[in-house]
Short mmCIF file of C-alpha atoms in Angstrom, two decimals:
data_model
loop_
_atom_site.label_atom_id
_atom_site.label_comp_id
_atom_site.label_asym_id
_atom_site.label_seq_id
_atom_site.Cartn_x
_atom_site.Cartn_y
_atom_site.Cartn_z
CA MET A 28 32.56 -1.05 5.19
CA GLN A 29 31.42 1.50 3.33
CA PRO A 30 28.55 0.04 1.73
CA THR A 31 28.64 -1.67 -2.66
CA SER A 32 26.85 0.11 -5.46
CA HIS A 33 24.70 -3.17 -4.99
CA GLN A 34 23.80 -2.17 -1.07
CA LEU A 35 21.99 1.05 -0.46
CA THR A 36 22.95 3.50 1.76
CA SER A 37 21.27 4.70 5.30
CA ALA A 38 20.61 7.94 3.16
CA GLU A 39 19.16 6.19 1.09
CA LYS A 40 17.26 3.35 3.06
CA LYS A 41 15.73 6.23 4.57
CA ALA A 42 14.54 8.28 2.69
CA ALA A 43 12.68 5.61 1.07
CA ALA A 44 10.75 4.91 3.91
CA ALA A 45 10.30 8.33 4.17
CA LEU A 46 8.56 8.68 0.57
CA ALA A 47 6.82 5.04 1.25
CA LEU A 48 5.03 6.26 3.56
CA ILE A 49 4.29 9.62 2.37
CA PHE A 50 2.67 7.84 -0.77
CA SER A 51 0.94 5.22 1.10
CA SER A 52 -0.62 6.87 3.25
CA ARG A 53 -2.33 9.37 0.58
CA MET A 54 -3.06 5.70 -1.99
CA LEU A 55 -4.97 4.32 1.37
CA GLY A 56 -6.87 7.57 1.89
CA LEU A 57 -7.96 7.12 -1.63
CA PHE A 58 -8.49 3.57 -1.70
CA MET A 59 -10.64 3.51 1.38
CA LEU A 60 -13.66 5.31 -0.50
CA LEU A 61 -14.45 2.06 -2.09
CA PRO A 62 -15.36 -1.11 -0.27
CA VAL A 63 -17.72 0.89 2.06
CA PHE A 64 -19.16 4.77 -0.24
CA ALA A 65 -21.66 2.34 -1.75
CA ILE A 66 -22.90 1.72 1.36
CA TYR A 67 -22.69 4.02 3.15
CA GLY A 68 -24.00 6.93 1.16
CA THR A 69 -27.51 6.06 1.29
CA GLU A 70 -28.06 8.94 3.99
CA LEU A 71 -27.07 11.50 2.03
CA ALA A 72 -28.64 13.77 -0.53
CA GLY A 73 -29.11 12.69 -3.58
CA PHE A 74 -27.61 9.36 -3.73
CA SER A 75 -27.85 7.32 -7.30
CA PRO A 76 -25.86 4.62 -8.44
CA LEU A 77 -24.51 7.13 -11.35
CA TRP A 78 -23.35 9.48 -8.11
CA ILE A 79 -22.38 6.49 -6.70
CA GLY A 80 -19.93 5.97 -9.89
CA LEU A 81 -18.86 10.20 -9.81
CA ALA A 82 -18.29 10.00 -5.73
CA ILE A 83 -15.88 6.85 -6.47
CA GLY A 84 -13.80 7.50 -9.18
CA ALA A 85 -13.98 11.61 -9.18
CA TYR A 86 -10.74 11.54 -7.92
CA GLY A 87 -9.25 10.11 -11.30
CA PHE A 88 -10.35 12.81 -13.14
CA THR A 89 -7.88 15.95 -11.80
CA GLN A 90 -5.54 12.90 -10.69
CA ALA A 91 -5.68 12.13 -14.37
CA LEU A 92 -5.27 15.93 -15.01
CA LEU A 93 -2.96 17.09 -12.84
CA GLN A 94 -0.01 14.41 -12.48
CA ILE A 95 2.18 15.69 -15.74
CA PRO A 96 1.62 19.15 -14.69
CA MET A 97 2.59 19.47 -11.21
CA GLY A 98 6.12 16.84 -11.73
CA TRP A 99 6.51 19.64 -14.07
CA LEU A 100 5.77 22.62 -11.10
CA SER A 101 8.07 20.38 -8.69
CA ASP A 102 11.61 21.64 -11.23
CA LYS A 103 9.94 25.02 -10.85
CA ILE A 104 9.49 25.81 -7.44
CA GLY A 105 11.05 22.85 -5.33
CA ARG A 106 9.71 18.91 -4.55
CA HIS A 107 8.45 19.43 -0.71
CA GLN A 108 6.85 22.87 -2.25
CA VAL A 109 4.15 20.31 -4.59
CA MET A 110 4.20 17.66 -1.63
CA LEU A 111 2.88 19.64 0.29
CA LEU A 112 0.69 21.53 -1.73
CA GLY A 113 -0.64 18.33 -3.05
CA LEU A 114 -0.94 17.21 0.53
CA GLY A 115 -2.64 20.25 2.54
CA LEU A 116 -5.16 20.04 -1.21
CA PHE A 117 -5.79 16.26 -0.06
CA ALA A 118 -6.82 16.61 3.44
CA LEU A 119 -8.52 20.07 2.63
CA GLY A 120 -10.53 17.17 0.16
CA SER A 121 -11.07 14.81 3.07
CA VAL A 122 -12.32 17.50 5.28
CA VAL A 123 -15.07 18.60 2.59
CA ALA A 124 -16.15 15.24 2.14
CA ALA A 125 -16.33 14.65 6.08
CA LEU A 126 -18.80 18.10 6.52
CA ALA A 127 -21.26 17.68 3.75
CA ASP A 128 -24.33 15.79 3.52
CA SER A 129 -24.57 15.24 0.10
CA VAL A 130 -23.59 13.21 -2.67
CA TYR A 131 -22.01 16.64 -4.76
CA MET A 132 -20.48 18.64 -2.38
CA VAL A 133 -18.71 14.41 -1.23
CA THR A 134 -18.61 13.51 -4.81
CA PHE A 135 -16.64 17.98 -4.86
CA GLY A 136 -14.17 16.88 -1.93
CA ARG A 137 -12.85 13.71 -4.22
CA VAL A 138 -11.91 16.27 -7.08
CA LEU A 139 -10.03 17.89 -4.29
CA GLN A 140 -8.22 15.26 -3.14
CA GLY A 141 -7.17 14.21 -6.44
CA ALA A 142 -6.28 17.66 -7.50
CA GLY A 143 -3.07 17.41 -4.67
CA ALA A 144 -1.20 14.51 -7.68
CA ILE A 145 1.64 14.80 -5.52
CA ALA A 146 3.18 11.44 -7.66
CA GLY A 147 5.44 12.71 -10.21
CA ALA A 148 6.60 15.00 -6.80
CA VAL A 149 7.34 11.82 -4.83
CA LEU A 150 9.17 9.95 -7.38
CA ALA A 151 11.73 12.50 -8.99
CA LEU A 152 12.41 12.92 -5.31
CA ALA A 153 13.11 9.27 -4.97
CA ALA A 154 15.36 9.70 -8.12
CA ASP A 155 16.93 12.73 -6.83
CA LEU A 156 18.37 11.63 -3.30
CA THR A 157 19.66 8.55 -4.65
CA ARG A 158 22.19 6.68 -6.80
CA GLU A 159 20.99 5.66 -9.87
CA GLU A 160 22.46 2.27 -9.80
CA GLN A 161 19.52 1.45 -6.37
CA ARG A 162 16.38 4.15 -8.18
CA PRO A 163 15.06 0.79 -9.38
CA LYS A 164 15.29 -0.49 -6.04
CA VAL A 165 13.36 2.40 -4.64
CA MET A 166 11.21 2.60 -6.89
CA ALA A 167 9.77 -1.35 -5.95
CA ILE A 168 9.95 -0.02 -2.31
CA ILE A 169 6.95 2.70 -3.19
CA GLY A 170 5.60 0.35 -5.53
CA MET A 171 4.83 -1.98 -2.94
CA SER A 172 4.24 0.14 -0.54
CA ILE A 173 0.94 1.53 -3.09
CA GLY A 174 -0.24 -2.66 -2.54
CA LEU A 175 0.34 -2.59 0.77
CA SER A 176 -2.14 0.70 1.21
CA PHE A 177 -4.49 -0.74 -1.61
CA ALA A 178 -4.95 -4.00 1.38
CA ALA A 179 -4.77 -1.96 4.36
CA ALA A 180 -7.77 0.22 2.56
CA MET A 181 -10.17 -2.62 1.72
CA VAL A 182 -9.44 -3.34 5.60
CA LEU A 183 -9.44 -0.68 7.49
CA GLY A 184 -12.54 0.57 5.41
CA PRO A 185 -15.48 -1.29 6.16
CA MET A 186 -13.97 -1.22 10.36
CA ILE A 187 -13.73 2.59 10.31
CA ALA A 188 -17.34 2.58 8.23
CA ALA A 189 -19.71 -0.11 10.45
CA ARG A 190 -17.92 2.84 13.72
CA ALA A 191 -17.84 5.89 12.32
CA GLY A 192 -19.68 5.79 9.82
CA LEU A 193 -18.12 7.83 6.24
CA SER A 194 -17.70 10.58 7.59
CA GLY A 195 -15.22 9.32 10.03
CA VAL A 196 -13.60 7.41 6.91
CA PHE A 197 -12.94 11.26 5.25
CA TRP A 198 -11.50 12.08 8.94
CA PHE A 199 -8.87 9.42 8.93
CA THR A 200 -7.92 10.48 5.72
CA ALA A 201 -7.69 14.48 5.98
CA ALA A 202 -5.65 12.82 9.95
CA MET A 203 -2.65 10.66 7.54
CA ALA A 204 -2.88 13.06 4.44
CA LEU A 205 -1.48 15.74 7.66
CA LEU A 206 0.92 13.31 8.65
CA ALA A 207 1.97 12.15 5.67
CA MET A 208 2.88 16.33 5.57
CA GLY A 209 4.90 16.09 8.05
CA LEU A 210 7.22 13.13 6.72
CA VAL A 211 7.42 15.72 3.80
CA LEU A 212 8.98 18.30 6.32
CA ARG A 213 11.99 15.55 7.73
CA THR A 214 12.64 13.96 4.14
CA PRO A 215 15.57 15.49 3.27
CA LYS A 216 16.24 17.82 0.08
CA ALA A 217 17.77 16.68 -3.07
CA ILE A 218 21.53 17.42 -3.24
CA HIS A 219 21.09 16.95 -6.81
CA GLN A 220 19.12 16.52 -9.61
CA ALA A 221 18.81 13.25 -11.38
CA PRO A 222 17.95 13.26 -15.24
CA GLN A 223 14.61 14.39 -15.76
CA ARG A 224 13.73 12.83 -18.31
CA GLU A 225 13.95 9.67 -16.28
CA THR A 226 11.92 11.24 -14.13
CA LEU A 227 9.02 13.96 -15.52
CA ALA A 228 7.57 14.19 -18.53
CA VAL A 229 8.69 15.59 -21.53
CA PRO A 230 6.10 17.33 -23.28
CA ALA A 231 7.62 17.76 -26.93
CA LEU A 232 7.47 14.25 -26.24
CA LEU A 233 3.84 12.83 -25.19
CA GLY A 234 2.93 13.07 -29.32
CA LYS A 235 4.84 10.31 -29.84
CA LEU A 236 4.80 8.03 -27.49
CA LEU A 237 1.30 8.22 -27.46
CA ARG A 238 1.51 6.90 -31.04
CA SER A 239 3.11 3.81 -30.25
CA PRO A 240 1.66 0.69 -30.58
CA GLN A 241 3.30 -0.84 -28.26
CA LEU A 242 3.48 1.45 -24.90
CA LEU A 243 -0.87 1.89 -25.74
CA ARG A 244 -1.12 -1.14 -25.25
CA LEU A 245 0.83 -0.64 -21.75
CA ASN A 246 -1.18 1.86 -21.53
CA LEU A 247 -4.73 0.94 -22.14
CA GLY A 248 -3.60 -2.00 -19.39
CA ILE A 249 -3.40 0.18 -17.00
CA MET A 250 -6.92 2.28 -18.06
CA LEU A 251 -9.01 -0.78 -18.53
CA LEU A 252 -7.56 -2.82 -15.00
CA HIS A 253 -8.62 0.69 -12.64
CA PHE A 254 -12.60 0.55 -14.51
CA LEU A 255 -12.24 -2.78 -13.43
CA LEU A 256 -11.86 -1.97 -10.48
CA THR A 257 -14.04 0.59 -9.89
CA ALA A 258 -16.31 0.42 -11.78
CA LEU A 259 -16.25 -3.76 -9.38
CA PHE A 260 -16.79 -1.51 -5.94
CA ILE A 261 -20.05 0.20 -6.99
CA ALA A 262 -22.11 -3.20 -6.94
CA LEU A 263 -19.71 -5.85 -5.21
CA PRO A 264 -21.22 -4.50 -1.64
CA GLN A 265 -24.09 -3.55 -2.49
CA GLN A 266 -24.47 -7.68 -3.74
CA LEU A 267 -23.27 -8.39 -0.39
CA LEU A 268 -25.79 -6.67 1.37
CA ALA A 269 -28.58 -8.41 -0.60
CA LEU A 270 -27.06 -12.12 0.50
CA ASP A 271 -26.84 -10.49 4.00
CA PHE A 272 -23.44 -10.33 4.59
CA GLY A 273 -23.59 -7.45 7.12
CA SER A 274 -22.02 -4.15 5.41
CA ASP A 275 -19.77 -4.33 8.67
CA ALA A 276 -18.55 -8.48 7.91
CA HIS A 277 -17.41 -7.49 4.58
CA TRP A 278 -13.86 -6.50 5.75
CA HIS A 279 -13.41 -10.71 6.93
CA LEU A 280 -14.20 -11.24 3.65
CA TYR A 281 -11.63 -8.48 1.89
CA LEU A 282 -8.49 -9.71 4.20
CA PRO A 283 -8.72 -13.95 3.26
CA VAL A 284 -10.14 -12.90 0.25
CA LEU A 285 -6.33 -9.81 -0.36
CA PHE A 286 -3.61 -12.57 0.93
CA GLY A 287 -4.89 -15.71 -1.23
CA SER A 288 -4.34 -13.72 -3.84
CA PHE A 289 -1.09 -12.63 -3.27
CA VAL A 290 -0.08 -16.10 -2.41
CA LEU A 291 -0.98 -17.08 -6.22
CA MET A 292 0.35 -13.55 -7.57
CA VAL A 293 4.27 -13.74 -6.43
CA PRO A 294 4.31 -17.33 -7.75
CA MET A 295 3.24 -16.75 -10.86
CA ILE A 296 5.26 -13.41 -11.38
CA ILE A 297 8.20 -16.27 -10.04
CA ILE A 298 8.02 -18.49 -12.40
CA SER A 299 7.30 -16.19 -15.57
CA VAL A 300 10.04 -14.25 -15.42
CA ARG A 301 12.93 -17.37 -14.57
CA LYS A 302 10.59 -19.00 -17.81
CA GLN A 303 10.69 -15.56 -19.76
CA GLN A 304 7.21 -16.54 -20.06
CA GLU A 305 5.51 -12.82 -19.50
CA ILE A 306 3.37 -12.49 -22.05
CA ALA A 307 1.68 -15.89 -21.40
CA PHE A 308 1.25 -15.16 -17.35
CA PHE A 309 -0.08 -11.90 -18.86
CA ARG A 310 -2.63 -13.73 -20.64
CA LEU A 311 -3.28 -15.23 -17.67
CA ALA A 312 -3.61 -13.19 -15.94
CA LEU A 313 -6.65 -10.97 -18.39
CA VAL A 314 -8.58 -15.03 -18.65
CA LEU A 315 -8.56 -15.25 -14.63
CA LEU A 316 -9.74 -11.26 -14.61
CA PHE A 317 -12.79 -12.33 -17.50
CA SER A 318 -13.43 -15.66 -15.61
CA ALA A 319 -14.23 -13.80 -11.88
CA THR A 320 -15.56 -11.45 -14.30
CA LEU A 321 -18.21 -14.14 -15.79
CA LEU A 322 -18.31 -15.37 -12.19
CA PHE A 323 -19.62 -12.60 -10.73
CA TRP A 324 -22.32 -11.86 -12.68
CA LEU A 325 -23.43 -16.15 -13.22
CA GLY A 326 -23.05 -16.52 -9.33
CA ALA A 327 -24.55 -12.26 -7.84
CA ALA A 328 -26.83 -14.40 -5.95
CA GLN A 329 -24.38 -16.69 -3.80
CA LEU A 330 -21.76 -16.14 -1.48
CA PRO A 331 -19.23 -19.39 -2.40
CA LEU A 332 -19.80 -17.51 -5.89
CA LEU A 333 -18.89 -14.03 -5.31
CA ALA A 334 -16.10 -14.70 -3.15
CA ALA A 335 -14.17 -17.35 -5.60
CA ALA A 336 -15.25 -14.61 -8.31
CA LEU A 337 -12.96 -11.32 -5.26
CA LEU A 338 -9.74 -15.11 -5.35
CA LEU A 339 -9.96 -14.59 -8.65
CA PHE A 340 -10.34 -11.33 -9.78
CA PHE A 341 -7.08 -10.08 -7.01
CA THR A 342 -5.12 -12.62 -7.74
CA GLY A 343 -4.86 -11.53 -11.65
CA PHE A 344 -5.49 -8.34 -10.65
CA ASN A 345 -1.57 -7.93 -8.65
CA TYR A 346 0.13 -9.64 -11.21
CA LEU A 347 -0.61 -6.80 -13.36
CA GLU A 348 -0.52 -3.86 -11.81
CA ALA A 349 3.20 -5.62 -10.15
CA SER A 350 3.36 -6.49 -13.74
CA LEU A 351 2.75 -3.61 -15.91
CA PRO A 352 4.88 -0.63 -14.61
CA ALA A 353 8.25 -3.65 -15.46
CA LEU A 354 6.77 -3.80 -19.33
CA LEU A 355 5.77 -0.18 -19.52
CA SER A 356 10.18 0.24 -18.41
CA ARG A 357 11.42 -1.65 -20.76
CA GLN A 358 9.37 -0.81 -23.71
CA ALA A 359 10.51 3.17 -22.80
CA PRO A 360 12.39 4.47 -25.06
CA ALA A 361 16.00 5.49 -24.12
CA GLY A 362 15.39 9.23 -21.69
CA GLN A 363 12.00 8.64 -22.30
CA LYS A 364 11.27 6.62 -19.25
CA GLY A 365 9.78 9.68 -17.01
CA THR A 366 7.38 11.04 -19.99
CA ALA A 367 5.89 6.98 -20.25
CA MET A 368 5.17 6.83 -16.84
CA GLY A 369 3.43 10.44 -16.69
CA LEU A 370 2.34 8.94 -19.21
CA TYR A 371 0.69 5.38 -17.68
CA SER A 372 0.17 7.61 -14.09
CA SER A 373 -2.42 9.61 -15.98
CA ALA A 374 -4.05 6.72 -17.35
CA GLN A 375 -4.64 4.52 -14.33
CA PHE A 376 -5.99 7.37 -12.52
CA PHE A 377 -8.22 8.52 -15.83
CA GLY A 378 -9.90 4.68 -16.75
CA ALA A 379 -10.23 4.62 -11.93
CA PHE A 380 -12.68 8.23 -13.21
CA LEU A 381 -14.42 6.21 -16.53
CA GLY A 382 -14.95 2.80 -14.37
CA GLY A 383 -16.98 5.06 -11.68
CA LEU A 384 -18.90 7.33 -14.00
CA ALA A 385 -19.35 3.58 -16.24
CA GLY A 386 -20.55 1.69 -13.82
CA GLY A 387 -22.74 4.07 -11.43
CA LEU A 388 -24.75 4.73 -15.04
CA VAL A 389 -24.84 0.68 -16.38
CA ALA A 390 -25.48 -0.07 -12.75
CA SER A 391 -28.09 3.11 -13.10
CA LYS A 392 -30.14 1.69 -16.74
CA PHE A 393 -29.79 -1.50 -15.96
CA GLY A 394 -28.83 -2.65 -12.16
CA LEU A 395 -25.89 -4.13 -10.81
CA PRO A 396 -25.62 -7.53 -12.14
CA ALA A 397 -25.15 -5.47 -15.78
CA VAL A 398 -21.86 -3.95 -14.39
CA PHE A 399 -20.89 -7.30 -14.08
CA LEU A 400 -21.82 -7.65 -17.88
CA LEU A 401 -19.86 -5.49 -19.06
CA SER A 402 -16.64 -5.18 -17.22
CA THR A 403 -16.61 -9.24 -18.58
CA LEU A 404 -17.05 -7.46 -21.89
CA LEU A 405 -14.03 -5.39 -21.18
CA THR A 406 -11.59 -7.94 -20.38
CA ILE A 407 -12.56 -10.00 -23.77
CA GLY A 408 -12.13 -7.54 -26.27
CA TRP A 409 -8.35 -6.18 -23.88
CA LEU A 410 -7.32 -10.09 -24.61
CA ALA A 411 -7.82 -9.79 -28.14
CA SER A 412 -5.67 -6.91 -27.92
CA THR A 413 -2.65 -8.90 -26.50
CA VAL A 414 -2.51 -9.94 -30.21
CA GLY A 415 1.29 -8.49 -30.67
CA MET A 416 1.89 -7.45 -28.33
CA SER A 417 5.50 -8.40 -26.76
CA VAL A 418 8.35 -7.98 -25.34
CA PRO A 419 11.96 -6.54 -25.03
CA ALA A 420 14.62 -8.48 -23.43
CA LYS A 421 15.70 -6.90 -20.47
CA ALA A 422 17.55 -3.28 -20.29
CA GLU A 423 18.95 -1.16 -17.61
CA ARG A 424 19.14 2.62 -17.99
CA LEU A 425 21.85 5.01 -17.64
CA SER A 426 22.22 8.83 -17.85
CA ILE A 427 25.31 9.91 -18.65
CA ASP A 428 26.94 13.43 -17.59
CA LEU A 429 28.34 15.30 -20.92
CA SER A 430 28.66 18.89 -19.59
CA ASN A 431 33.17 18.46 -19.29
CA LYS A 432 33.17 17.81 -23.49
CA THR A 433 32.07 19.58 -25.67
CA SER A 434 29.49 19.25 -28.61
CA ARG A 435 31.18 17.18 -31.64
CA GLU A 436 32.68 14.91 -28.10
CA ALA A 437 29.85 14.44 -27.04
CA GLU A 438 28.60 13.64 -30.42
CA ALA A 439 32.10 11.05 -30.85
CA LEU A 440 31.09 9.63 -28.24
CA LEU A 441 27.95 8.97 -28.08
CA LEU A 442 29.35 6.92 -31.81
CA GLN A 443 31.01 5.22 -30.07
CA LEU A 444 28.19 4.23 -26.81
CA THR A 445 26.22 2.54 -29.39
CA GLY A 446 29.16 0.54 -31.13
CA LEU A 447 29.15 -0.79 -28.14
CA PRO A 448 28.59 -4.28 -27.34
CA GLY A 449 24.66 -5.41 -25.10
CA VAL A 450 23.69 -1.29 -26.16
CA LEU A 451 20.26 -1.09 -27.12
CA GLU A 452 19.85 2.78 -27.48
CA ALA A 453 21.44 5.60 -26.71
CA THR A 454 19.59 9.38 -26.13
CA LEU A 455 21.75 11.91 -26.73
CA VAL A 456 20.06 15.13 -25.56
CA PRO A 457 22.67 18.67 -25.96
CA GLU A 458 19.98 21.59 -23.50
CA GLU A 459 20.22 18.68 -20.75
CA GLN A 460 24.47 17.57 -21.24
CA ARG A 461 23.32 14.10 -21.26
CA CYS A 462 23.93 11.19 -22.59
CA TYR A 463 20.52 8.68 -21.88
CA LEU A 464 21.68 5.03 -22.86
CA LYS A 465 19.16 1.83 -23.17
CA VAL A 466 21.38 -1.76 -22.11
CA GLN A 467 20.54 -5.18 -22.54
CA ALA A 468 20.83 -6.44 -18.58
CA GLY A 469 23.57 -8.60 -17.93
CA SER A 470 25.94 -8.74 -21.50
CA PHE A 471 27.04 -4.61 -20.83
CA ASP A 472 30.64 -3.85 -19.81
CA TYR A 473 30.68 -1.34 -17.94
CA GLN A 474 34.31 -1.37 -17.53
CA GLN A 475 34.41 -0.34 -20.99
CA LEU A 476 31.86 2.82 -19.86
CA GLN A 477 34.20 4.11 -18.11
CA SER A 478 37.10 3.96 -20.30
CA LEU A 479 35.55 5.43 -23.14
CA GLN A 480 34.15 8.78 -20.46
CA ALA A 481 38.48 8.48 -19.47
CA SER A 482 39.31 9.89 -22.87
#
């Protein structure tokens, strides 16, 4: 029985699984330092609260700088080559950090880890290997793998560090990078290239999208979200130690909290979509973050309050981490999703860098509670910025090959497409011989599109 257009083929399933493993193994290595460095890095020469933040957030700086350029490079030399290069840099950075005896060399290792910015190449290959109507499913699988890798990192990081120290964590991440390189070699090469504008950033569009008020809110949002996450783990592990909660038992707290936050977050997503209350639940998630950071600040001396704050924080965090990309995809203009996602990813990693830098500075000058207070103030500002935020109608994205059309025929087709019911946007890109459509889900007639293409 042949698969229908609503099912992933066997090849698409294998590609999704392989790319999800590649992506998540790398993210696992990046996340694993969060819960352990503030504890196990104390024996390194030059250790200080500032350098805790720099070492934790350093990967975000190079990730933010190289995320878009590495995606462009994958168009020039190939997706697999860029993925192998990036994973090689990640493995090298892990080895440098594992052998380091100073916080400065660990930070340098983290910079090298971040230089392996392969997200753009992975997502572009995922698009190349899948049919257009199945790409959202494959991207969702990769997205879920990131969430799972974060949860695993919160548990594995403390467990490995308790047995093998900080260097053991970095040796583990190096092994994961090598495993991912083996998976890349076994991943099939694309037989076609997906439409560039829906997968990779276009340089000429960067300035335009940076000026979009709605997209700017979302980019600042993901930046703040990862700022808060990184800053939290500069202060929280040390605060737990101050309450005589042993470092080897920290995963006993993280595991049930993450599980509980997932249980609470899923109904939020389901209800927000069914009731079409995305903005209301978005603000609710921000209220959860505000409540969590306030509780971290006021209840730092009591373990039950810290546990409750952590549950609130990760419920809000997980909801926003899942909903922000979906909102961005709906806001991005037709033919500009790749650029929008490139800016979004760069903002995400830059937020991690800023969170490490600012959190380390504040902790070194004013103490750990001040980090929680800073986070509380930022969530208030973020909540205020949602005034005027809007959610467009649910949309699907299509790309139409016009290589068999003359320029005049293509322009005529564009006018006809624009007039079809359910078409929200249509963009003609002559140099690619392609038209990009953004259509309203459920009200667009695909048969009319096929008829126009055939005429």
